[in-house]
mmCIF file of C-alpha atoms in Angstrom:
data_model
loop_
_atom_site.group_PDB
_atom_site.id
_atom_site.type_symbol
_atom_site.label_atom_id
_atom_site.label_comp_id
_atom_site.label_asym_id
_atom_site.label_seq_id
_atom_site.Cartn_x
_atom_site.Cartn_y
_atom_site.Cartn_z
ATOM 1 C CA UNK D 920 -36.855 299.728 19.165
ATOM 2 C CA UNK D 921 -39.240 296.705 18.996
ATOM 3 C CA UNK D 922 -38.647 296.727 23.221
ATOM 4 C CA UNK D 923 -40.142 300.057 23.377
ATOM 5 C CA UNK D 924 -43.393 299.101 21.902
ATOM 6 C CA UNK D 925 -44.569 295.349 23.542
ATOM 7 C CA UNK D 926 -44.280 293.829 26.412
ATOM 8 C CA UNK D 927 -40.956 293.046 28.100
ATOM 9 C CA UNK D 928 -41.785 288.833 28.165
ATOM 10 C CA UNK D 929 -42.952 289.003 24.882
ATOM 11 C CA UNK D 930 -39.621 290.770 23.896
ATOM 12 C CA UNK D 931 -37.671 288.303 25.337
ATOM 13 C CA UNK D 932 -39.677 285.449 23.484
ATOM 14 C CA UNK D 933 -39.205 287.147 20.129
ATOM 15 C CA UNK D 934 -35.364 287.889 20.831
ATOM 16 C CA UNK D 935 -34.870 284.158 22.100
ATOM 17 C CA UNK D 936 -36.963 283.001 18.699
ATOM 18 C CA UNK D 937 -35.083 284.708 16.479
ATOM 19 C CA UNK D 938 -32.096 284.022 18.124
ATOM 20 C CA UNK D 939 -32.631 280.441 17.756
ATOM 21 C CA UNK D 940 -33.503 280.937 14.044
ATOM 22 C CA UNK D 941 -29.948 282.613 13.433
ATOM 23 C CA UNK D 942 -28.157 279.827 15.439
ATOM 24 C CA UNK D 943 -29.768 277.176 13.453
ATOM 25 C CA UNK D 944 -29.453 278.882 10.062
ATOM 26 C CA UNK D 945 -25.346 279.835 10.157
ATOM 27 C CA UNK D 946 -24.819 276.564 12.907
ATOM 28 C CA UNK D 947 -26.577 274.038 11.220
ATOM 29 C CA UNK D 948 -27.084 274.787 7.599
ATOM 30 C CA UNK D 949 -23.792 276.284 7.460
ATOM 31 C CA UNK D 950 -21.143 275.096 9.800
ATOM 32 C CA UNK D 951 -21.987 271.853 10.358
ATOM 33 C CA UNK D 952 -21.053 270.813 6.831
ATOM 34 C CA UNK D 953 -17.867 272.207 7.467
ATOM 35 C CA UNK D 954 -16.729 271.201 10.987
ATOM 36 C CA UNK D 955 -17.726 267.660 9.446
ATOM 37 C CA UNK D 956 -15.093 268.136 6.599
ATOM 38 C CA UNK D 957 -12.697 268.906 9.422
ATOM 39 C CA UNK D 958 -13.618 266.244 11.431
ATOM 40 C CA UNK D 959 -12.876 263.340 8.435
ATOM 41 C CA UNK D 960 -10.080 265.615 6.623
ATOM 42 C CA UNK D 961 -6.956 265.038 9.224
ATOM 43 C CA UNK D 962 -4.728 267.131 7.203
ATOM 44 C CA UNK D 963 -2.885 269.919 8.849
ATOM 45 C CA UNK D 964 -3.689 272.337 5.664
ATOM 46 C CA UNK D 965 -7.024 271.534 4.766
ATOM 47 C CA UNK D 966 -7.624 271.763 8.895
ATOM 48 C CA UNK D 967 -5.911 275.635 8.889
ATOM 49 C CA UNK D 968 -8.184 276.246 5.655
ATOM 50 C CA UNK D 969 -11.181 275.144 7.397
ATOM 51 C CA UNK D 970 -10.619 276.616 10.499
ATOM 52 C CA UNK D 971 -10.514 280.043 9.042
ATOM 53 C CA UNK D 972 -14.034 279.390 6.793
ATOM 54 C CA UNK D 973 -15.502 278.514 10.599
ATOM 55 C CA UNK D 974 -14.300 281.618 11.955
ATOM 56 C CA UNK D 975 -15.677 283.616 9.278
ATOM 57 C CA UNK D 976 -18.832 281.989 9.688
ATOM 58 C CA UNK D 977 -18.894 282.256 13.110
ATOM 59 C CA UNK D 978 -18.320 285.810 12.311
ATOM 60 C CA UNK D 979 -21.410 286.525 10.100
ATOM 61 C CA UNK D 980 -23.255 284.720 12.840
ATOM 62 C CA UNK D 981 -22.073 287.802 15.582
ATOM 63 C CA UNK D 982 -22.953 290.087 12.581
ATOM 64 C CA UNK D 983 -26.353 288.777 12.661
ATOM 65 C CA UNK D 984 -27.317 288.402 16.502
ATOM 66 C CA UNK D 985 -25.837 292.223 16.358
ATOM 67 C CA UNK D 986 -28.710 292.960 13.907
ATOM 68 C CA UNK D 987 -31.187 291.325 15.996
ATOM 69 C CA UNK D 988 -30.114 293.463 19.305
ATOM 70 C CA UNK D 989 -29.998 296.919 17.034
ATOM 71 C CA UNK D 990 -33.998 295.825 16.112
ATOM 72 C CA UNK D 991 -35.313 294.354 19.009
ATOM 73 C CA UNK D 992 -33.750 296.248 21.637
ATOM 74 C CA UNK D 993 -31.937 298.970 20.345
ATOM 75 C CA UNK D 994 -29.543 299.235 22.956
ATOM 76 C CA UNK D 995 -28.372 302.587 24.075
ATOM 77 C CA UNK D 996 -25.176 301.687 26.746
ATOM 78 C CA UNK D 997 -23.309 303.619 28.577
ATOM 79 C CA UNK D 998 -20.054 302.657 26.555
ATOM 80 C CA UNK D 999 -16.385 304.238 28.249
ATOM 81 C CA UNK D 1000 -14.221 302.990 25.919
ATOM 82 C CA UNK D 1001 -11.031 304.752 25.325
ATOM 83 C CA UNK D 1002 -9.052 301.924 23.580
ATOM 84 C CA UNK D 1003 -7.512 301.560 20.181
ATOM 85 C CA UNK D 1004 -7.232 297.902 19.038
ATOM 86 C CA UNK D 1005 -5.612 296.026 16.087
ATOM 87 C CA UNK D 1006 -7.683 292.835 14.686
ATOM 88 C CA UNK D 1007 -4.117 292.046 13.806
ATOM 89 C CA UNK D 1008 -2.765 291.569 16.882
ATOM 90 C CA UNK D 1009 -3.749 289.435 19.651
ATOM 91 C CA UNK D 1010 -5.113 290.027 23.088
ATOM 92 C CA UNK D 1011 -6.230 288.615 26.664
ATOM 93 C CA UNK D 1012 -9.748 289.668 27.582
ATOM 94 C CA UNK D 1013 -10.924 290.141 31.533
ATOM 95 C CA UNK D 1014 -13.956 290.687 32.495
ATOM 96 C CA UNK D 1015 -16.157 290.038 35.773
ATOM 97 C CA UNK D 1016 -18.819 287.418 35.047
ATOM 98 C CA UNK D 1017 -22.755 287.874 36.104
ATOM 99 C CA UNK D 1018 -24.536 285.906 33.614
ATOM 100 C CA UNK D 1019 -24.211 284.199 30.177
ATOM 101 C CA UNK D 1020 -25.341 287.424 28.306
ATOM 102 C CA UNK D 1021 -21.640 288.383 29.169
ATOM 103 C CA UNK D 1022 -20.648 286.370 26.469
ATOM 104 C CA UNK D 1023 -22.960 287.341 23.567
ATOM 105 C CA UNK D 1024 -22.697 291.251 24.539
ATOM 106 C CA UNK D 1025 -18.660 290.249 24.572
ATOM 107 C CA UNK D 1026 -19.354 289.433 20.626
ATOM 108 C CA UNK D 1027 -21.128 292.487 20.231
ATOM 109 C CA UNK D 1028 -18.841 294.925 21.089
ATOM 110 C CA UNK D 1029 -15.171 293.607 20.020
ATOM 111 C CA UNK D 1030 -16.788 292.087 16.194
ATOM 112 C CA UNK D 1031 -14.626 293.281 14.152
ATOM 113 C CA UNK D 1032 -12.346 294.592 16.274
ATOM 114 C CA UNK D 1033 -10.659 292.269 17.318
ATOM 115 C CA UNK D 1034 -9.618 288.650 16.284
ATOM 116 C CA UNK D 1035 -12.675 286.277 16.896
ATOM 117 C CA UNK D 1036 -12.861 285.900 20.743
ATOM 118 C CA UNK D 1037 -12.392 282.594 22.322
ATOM 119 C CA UNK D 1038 -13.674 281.303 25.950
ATOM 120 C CA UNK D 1039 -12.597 278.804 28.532
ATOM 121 C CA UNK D 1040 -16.047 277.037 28.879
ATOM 122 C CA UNK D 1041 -16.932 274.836 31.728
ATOM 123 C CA UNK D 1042 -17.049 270.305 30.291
ATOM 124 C CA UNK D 1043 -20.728 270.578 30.464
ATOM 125 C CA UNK D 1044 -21.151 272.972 28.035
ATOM 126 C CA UNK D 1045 -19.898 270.603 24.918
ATOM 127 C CA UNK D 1046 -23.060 268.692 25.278
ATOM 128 C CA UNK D 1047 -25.425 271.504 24.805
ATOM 129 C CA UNK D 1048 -27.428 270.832 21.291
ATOM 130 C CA UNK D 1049 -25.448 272.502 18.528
ATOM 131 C CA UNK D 1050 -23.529 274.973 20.361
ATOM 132 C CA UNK D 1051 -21.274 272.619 22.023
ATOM 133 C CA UNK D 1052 -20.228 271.115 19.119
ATOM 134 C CA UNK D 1053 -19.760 274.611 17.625
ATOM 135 C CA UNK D 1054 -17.763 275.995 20.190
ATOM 136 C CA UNK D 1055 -15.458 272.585 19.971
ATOM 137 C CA UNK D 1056 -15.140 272.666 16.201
ATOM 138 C CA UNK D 1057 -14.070 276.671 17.275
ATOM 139 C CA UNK D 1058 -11.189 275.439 19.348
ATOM 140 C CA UNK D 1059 -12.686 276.582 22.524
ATOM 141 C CA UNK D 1060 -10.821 274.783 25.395
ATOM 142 C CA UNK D 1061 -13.205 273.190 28.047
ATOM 143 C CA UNK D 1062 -12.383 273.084 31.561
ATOM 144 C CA UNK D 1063 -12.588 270.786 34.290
ATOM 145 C CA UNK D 1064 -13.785 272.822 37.073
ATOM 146 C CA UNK D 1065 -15.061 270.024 39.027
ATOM 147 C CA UNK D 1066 -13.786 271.120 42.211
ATOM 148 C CA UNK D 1067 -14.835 269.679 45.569
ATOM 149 C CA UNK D 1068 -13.883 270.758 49.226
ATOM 150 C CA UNK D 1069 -13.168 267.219 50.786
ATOM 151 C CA UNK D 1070 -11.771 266.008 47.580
ATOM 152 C CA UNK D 1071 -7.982 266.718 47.455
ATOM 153 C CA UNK D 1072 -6.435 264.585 44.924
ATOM 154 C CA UNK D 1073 -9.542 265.175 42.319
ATOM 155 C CA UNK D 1074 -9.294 268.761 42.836
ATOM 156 C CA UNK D 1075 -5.115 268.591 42.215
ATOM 157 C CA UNK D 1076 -6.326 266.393 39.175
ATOM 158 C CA UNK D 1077 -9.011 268.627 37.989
ATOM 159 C CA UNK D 1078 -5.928 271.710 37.694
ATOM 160 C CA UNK D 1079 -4.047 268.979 36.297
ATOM 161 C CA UNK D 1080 -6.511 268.417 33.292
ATOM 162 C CA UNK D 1081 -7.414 272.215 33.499
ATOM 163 C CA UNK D 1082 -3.654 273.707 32.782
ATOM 164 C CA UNK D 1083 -2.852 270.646 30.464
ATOM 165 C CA UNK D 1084 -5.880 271.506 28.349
ATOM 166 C CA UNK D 1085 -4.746 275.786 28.450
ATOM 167 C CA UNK D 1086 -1.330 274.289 27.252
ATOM 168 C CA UNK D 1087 -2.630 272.674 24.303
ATOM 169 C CA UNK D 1088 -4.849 275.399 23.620
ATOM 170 C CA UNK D 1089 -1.650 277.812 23.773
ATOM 171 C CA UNK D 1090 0.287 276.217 21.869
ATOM 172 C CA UNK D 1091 -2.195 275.600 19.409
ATOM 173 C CA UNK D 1092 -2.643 279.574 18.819
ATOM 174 C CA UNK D 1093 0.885 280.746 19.173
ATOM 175 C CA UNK D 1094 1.504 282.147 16.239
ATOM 176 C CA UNK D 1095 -2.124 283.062 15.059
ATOM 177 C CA UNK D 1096 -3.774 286.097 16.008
ATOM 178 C CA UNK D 1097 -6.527 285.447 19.023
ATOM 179 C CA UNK D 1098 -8.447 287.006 21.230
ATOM 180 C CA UNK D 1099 -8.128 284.482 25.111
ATOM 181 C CA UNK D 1100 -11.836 285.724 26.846
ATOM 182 C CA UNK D 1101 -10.925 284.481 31.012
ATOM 183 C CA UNK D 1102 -13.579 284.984 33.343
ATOM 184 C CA UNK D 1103 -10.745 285.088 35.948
ATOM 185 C CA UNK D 1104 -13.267 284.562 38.974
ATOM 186 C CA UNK D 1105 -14.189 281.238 37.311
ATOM 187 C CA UNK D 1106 -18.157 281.338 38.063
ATOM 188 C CA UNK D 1107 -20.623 283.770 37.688
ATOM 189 C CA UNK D 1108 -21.101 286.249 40.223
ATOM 190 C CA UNK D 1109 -23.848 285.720 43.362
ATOM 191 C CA UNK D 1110 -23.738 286.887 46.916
ATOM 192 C CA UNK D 1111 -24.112 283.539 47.934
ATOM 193 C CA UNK D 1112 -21.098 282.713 46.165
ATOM 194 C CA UNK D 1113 -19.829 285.818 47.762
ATOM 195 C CA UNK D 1114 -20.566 285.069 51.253
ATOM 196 C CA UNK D 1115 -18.987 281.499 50.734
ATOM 197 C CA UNK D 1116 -15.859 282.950 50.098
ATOM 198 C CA UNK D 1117 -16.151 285.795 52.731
ATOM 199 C CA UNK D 1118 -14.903 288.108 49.682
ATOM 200 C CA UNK D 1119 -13.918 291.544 50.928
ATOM 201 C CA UNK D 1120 -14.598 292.845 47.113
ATOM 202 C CA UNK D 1121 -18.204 293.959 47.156
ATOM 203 C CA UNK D 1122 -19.416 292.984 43.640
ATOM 204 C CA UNK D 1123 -16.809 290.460 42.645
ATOM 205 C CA UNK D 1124 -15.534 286.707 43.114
ATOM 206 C CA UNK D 1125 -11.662 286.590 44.269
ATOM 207 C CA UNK D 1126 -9.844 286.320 40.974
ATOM 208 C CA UNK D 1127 -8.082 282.728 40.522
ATOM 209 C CA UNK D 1128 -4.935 282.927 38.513
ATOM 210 C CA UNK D 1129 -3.605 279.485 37.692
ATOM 211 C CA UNK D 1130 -5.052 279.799 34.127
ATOM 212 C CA UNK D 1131 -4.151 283.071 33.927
ATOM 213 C CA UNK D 1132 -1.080 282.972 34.369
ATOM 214 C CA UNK D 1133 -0.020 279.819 32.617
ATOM 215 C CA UNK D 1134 -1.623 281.669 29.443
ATOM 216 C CA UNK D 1135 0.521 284.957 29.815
ATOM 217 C CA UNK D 1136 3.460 282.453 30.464
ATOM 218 C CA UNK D 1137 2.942 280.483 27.304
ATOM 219 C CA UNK D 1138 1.489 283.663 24.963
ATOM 220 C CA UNK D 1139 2.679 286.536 27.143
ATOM 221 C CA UNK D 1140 5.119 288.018 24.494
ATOM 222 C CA UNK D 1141 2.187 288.016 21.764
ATOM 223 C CA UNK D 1142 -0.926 289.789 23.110
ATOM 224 C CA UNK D 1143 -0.538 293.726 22.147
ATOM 225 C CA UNK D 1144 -2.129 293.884 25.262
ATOM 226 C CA UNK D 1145 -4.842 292.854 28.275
ATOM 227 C CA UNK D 1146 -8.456 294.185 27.639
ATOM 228 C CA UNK D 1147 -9.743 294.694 30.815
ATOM 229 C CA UNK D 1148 -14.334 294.844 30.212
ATOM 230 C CA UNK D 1149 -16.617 295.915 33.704
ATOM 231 C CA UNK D 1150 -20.226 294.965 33.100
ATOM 232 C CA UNK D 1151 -22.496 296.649 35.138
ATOM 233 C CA UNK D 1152 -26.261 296.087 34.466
ATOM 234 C CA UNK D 1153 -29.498 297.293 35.507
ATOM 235 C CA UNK D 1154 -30.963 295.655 38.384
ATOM 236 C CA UNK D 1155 -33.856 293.719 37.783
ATOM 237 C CA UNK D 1156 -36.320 291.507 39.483
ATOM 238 C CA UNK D 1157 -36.020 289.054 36.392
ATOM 239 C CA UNK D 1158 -33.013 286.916 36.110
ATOM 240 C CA UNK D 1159 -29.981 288.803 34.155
ATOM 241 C CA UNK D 1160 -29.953 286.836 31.090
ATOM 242 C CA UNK D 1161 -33.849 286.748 30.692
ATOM 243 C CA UNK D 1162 -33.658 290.982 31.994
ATOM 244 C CA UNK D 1163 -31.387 291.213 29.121
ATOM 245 C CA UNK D 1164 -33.103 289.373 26.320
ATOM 246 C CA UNK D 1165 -36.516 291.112 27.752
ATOM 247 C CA UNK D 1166 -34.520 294.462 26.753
ATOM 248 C CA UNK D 1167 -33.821 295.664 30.220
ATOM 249 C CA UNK D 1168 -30.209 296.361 29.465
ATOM 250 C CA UNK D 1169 -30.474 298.692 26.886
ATOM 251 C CA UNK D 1170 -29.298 301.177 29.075
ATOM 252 C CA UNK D 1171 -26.404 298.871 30.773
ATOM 253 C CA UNK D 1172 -22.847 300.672 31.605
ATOM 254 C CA UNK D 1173 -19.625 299.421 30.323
ATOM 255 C CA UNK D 1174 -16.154 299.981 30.618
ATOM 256 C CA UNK D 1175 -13.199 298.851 28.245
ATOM 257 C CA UNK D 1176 -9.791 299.941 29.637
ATOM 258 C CA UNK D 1177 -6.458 298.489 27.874
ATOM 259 C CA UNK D 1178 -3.601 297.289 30.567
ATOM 260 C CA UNK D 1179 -0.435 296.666 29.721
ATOM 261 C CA UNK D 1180 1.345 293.655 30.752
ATOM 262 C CA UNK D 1181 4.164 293.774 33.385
ATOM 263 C CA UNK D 1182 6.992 291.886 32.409
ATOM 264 C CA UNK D 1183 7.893 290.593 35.487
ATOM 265 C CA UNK D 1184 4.351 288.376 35.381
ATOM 266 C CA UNK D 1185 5.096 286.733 32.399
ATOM 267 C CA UNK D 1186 7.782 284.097 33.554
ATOM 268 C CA UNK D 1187 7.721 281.956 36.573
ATOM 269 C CA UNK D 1188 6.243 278.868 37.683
ATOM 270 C CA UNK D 1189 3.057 279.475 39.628
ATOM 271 C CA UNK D 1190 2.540 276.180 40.472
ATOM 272 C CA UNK D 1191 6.289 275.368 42.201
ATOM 273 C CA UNK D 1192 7.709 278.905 43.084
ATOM 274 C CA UNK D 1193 5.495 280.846 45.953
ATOM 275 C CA UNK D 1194 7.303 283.938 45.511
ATOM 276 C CA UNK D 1195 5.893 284.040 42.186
ATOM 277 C CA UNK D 1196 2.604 283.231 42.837
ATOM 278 C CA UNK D 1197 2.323 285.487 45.465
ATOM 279 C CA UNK D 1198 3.613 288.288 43.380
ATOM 280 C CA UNK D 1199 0.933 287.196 40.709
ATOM 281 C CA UNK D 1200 -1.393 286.949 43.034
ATOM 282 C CA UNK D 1201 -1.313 290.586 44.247
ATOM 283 C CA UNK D 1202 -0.823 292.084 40.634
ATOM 284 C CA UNK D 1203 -4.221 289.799 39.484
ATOM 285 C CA UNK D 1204 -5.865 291.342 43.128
ATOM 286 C CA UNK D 1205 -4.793 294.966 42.469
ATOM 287 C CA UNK D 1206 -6.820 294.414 39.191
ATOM 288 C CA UNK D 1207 -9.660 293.196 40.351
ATOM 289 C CA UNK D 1208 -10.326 295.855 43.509
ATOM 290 C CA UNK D 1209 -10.342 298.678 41.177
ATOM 291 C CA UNK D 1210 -12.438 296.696 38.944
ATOM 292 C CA UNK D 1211 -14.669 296.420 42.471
ATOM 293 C CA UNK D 1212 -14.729 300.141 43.153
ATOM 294 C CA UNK D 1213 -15.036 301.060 39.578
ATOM 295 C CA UNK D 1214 -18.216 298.758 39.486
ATOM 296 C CA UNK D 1215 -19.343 300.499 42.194
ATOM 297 C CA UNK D 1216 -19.213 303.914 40.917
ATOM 298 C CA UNK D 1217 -20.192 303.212 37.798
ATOM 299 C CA UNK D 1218 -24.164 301.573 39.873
ATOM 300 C CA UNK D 1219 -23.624 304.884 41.874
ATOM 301 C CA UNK D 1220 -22.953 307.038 38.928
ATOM 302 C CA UNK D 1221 -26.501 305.965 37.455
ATOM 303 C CA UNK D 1222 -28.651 305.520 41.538
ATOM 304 C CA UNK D 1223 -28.587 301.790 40.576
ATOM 305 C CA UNK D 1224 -28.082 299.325 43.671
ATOM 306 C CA UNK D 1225 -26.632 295.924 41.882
ATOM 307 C CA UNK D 1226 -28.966 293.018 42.637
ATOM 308 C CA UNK D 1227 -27.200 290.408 43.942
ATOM 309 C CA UNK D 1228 -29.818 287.041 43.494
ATOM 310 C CA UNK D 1229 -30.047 286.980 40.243
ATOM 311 C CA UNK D 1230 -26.742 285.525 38.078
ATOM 312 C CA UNK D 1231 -27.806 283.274 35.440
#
């Protein structure tokens, strides 16, 4: 509502702000004491009790940054979302990748509805002032992704440390409810990223699906199901997540379908068997050129052209 009344950059300021406030209130007033108990209390079930109190925390925090986007912006998407889910059961969550909103609007919709969702995160990420430490003390796995074109034996290494850390993290969550959140085309979205991989999808990355699939191989059998999320958002002259915390998204267009998952996916090596990659490979790229066409008739639906230079 508030978006409707000032102006856009001082919306933004105000919904960073406050923002900021709830972060530092439920992060560090809250669960820091509590991921510290956890940190000095090695004992498997004291750990599984706190665990849950820094979910549930984490929880009221996505209850209150929902608040915050109901007053400030009052969003009004363009929701198609068929889909009946259990916050009993666990699930895998795709969705194409544009900016970090994605992840805060990914809160939004599935609190509640799901179990509490957890991301792959790029290294860098755990030394970002409060929220690294949060997302750690959350069990979110970070990734190598320190990839380099002349580099062979780091890159091999980086997958190494990459699949080794989705292992642990599988294991970890076998037999607990979870939402897995993969950004299967690893980066955000830009055209330049785009051109460098002379994509034939039009508003997509190529999918990778080494993580992927090493995650349906080791939890396959327990998701109810894949959640399959299309972002489209307004085009904007103002870099996505600033367009979004400015209020320019209130009118955004999203898609939730449910998939199920093909049993023939779930075991194989995808590292030592080619025949099973490949046939990964092409289920993953069937996904993700619908995905492509539905993204573009869901800008054509509303006589939105996607910008393409703005992804952050």
């Amino acid at each position: 509502m508030i978006s409707l009344l000032l102006p856009r950059w001082f919306v933004g300021v105000m919904t960073l702000l406050v923002m900021l406030l709830v972060l530092l209130f439920w992060g560090g007033l809250i669960f820091i004491p509590f991921m510290l108990l956890k940190l000095i209390l090695p004992f498997a079930p004291i750990q599984t009790f706190l665990s849950k109190v820094l979910v549930a925390i984490a929880q009221q925090w996505v209850a209150s940054n929902q608040l915050v986007f109901r007053l400030m912006h009052a969003p009004q998407w363009k929701l198609d979302d068929q889909t009946q889910l259990d916050p009993r059961k666990s699930y895998l969550l795709i969705c194409n990748h544009q900016s970090w909103a994605d992840i805060l609007i990914l809160f939004d919709l599935f609190h509640g509805r799901t179990p509490f969702l957890r991301f792959f995160l790029k290294r860098e990420l755990i030394w970002l002032p409060l929220v690294g430490v949060i997302c750690w003390a959350l069990d979110m796995p970070f990734m190598q992704r320190q990839f380099h074109k002349k580099k062979a034996i780091a890159n091999i290494k980086a997958l190494e440390q990459d699949l080794a850390t989705t292992r642990r993290f599988c294991e970890k969550y076998r037999e607990h409810p979870i939402t897995v959140v993969n950004f299967v085309e690893g980066t955000r979205f830009t055209e330049a990223k785009r051109n460098a991989q002379k994509s034939e999808l039009q508003h997509l990355l190529r999918p990778k699906s080494a993580g992927l699939s090493f995650t349906l191989n080791a939890m396959g059998d327990q998701f109810g199901g894949i959640i399959d999320v299309t972002l489209a958002y307004q085009p904007s002259k103002r870099v996505l997540a600033w367009s979004w915390l400015c209020g320019e998204q209130s009118h955004m267009s999203i898609q939730i379908d449910t998939l199920p998952i093909p049993s023939e996916i779930l075991t194989g090596n995808h590292d030592t068997d080619p025949a099973f990659r490949a046939r990964f490979q092409h289920w993953l790229y069937g996904i993700w050129a619908r995905k492509d066409a539905r993204l573009e008739r869901m800008l054509n639906d509303s006589g939105q052209v996607q910008p393409r230079t703005s992804a952050t």
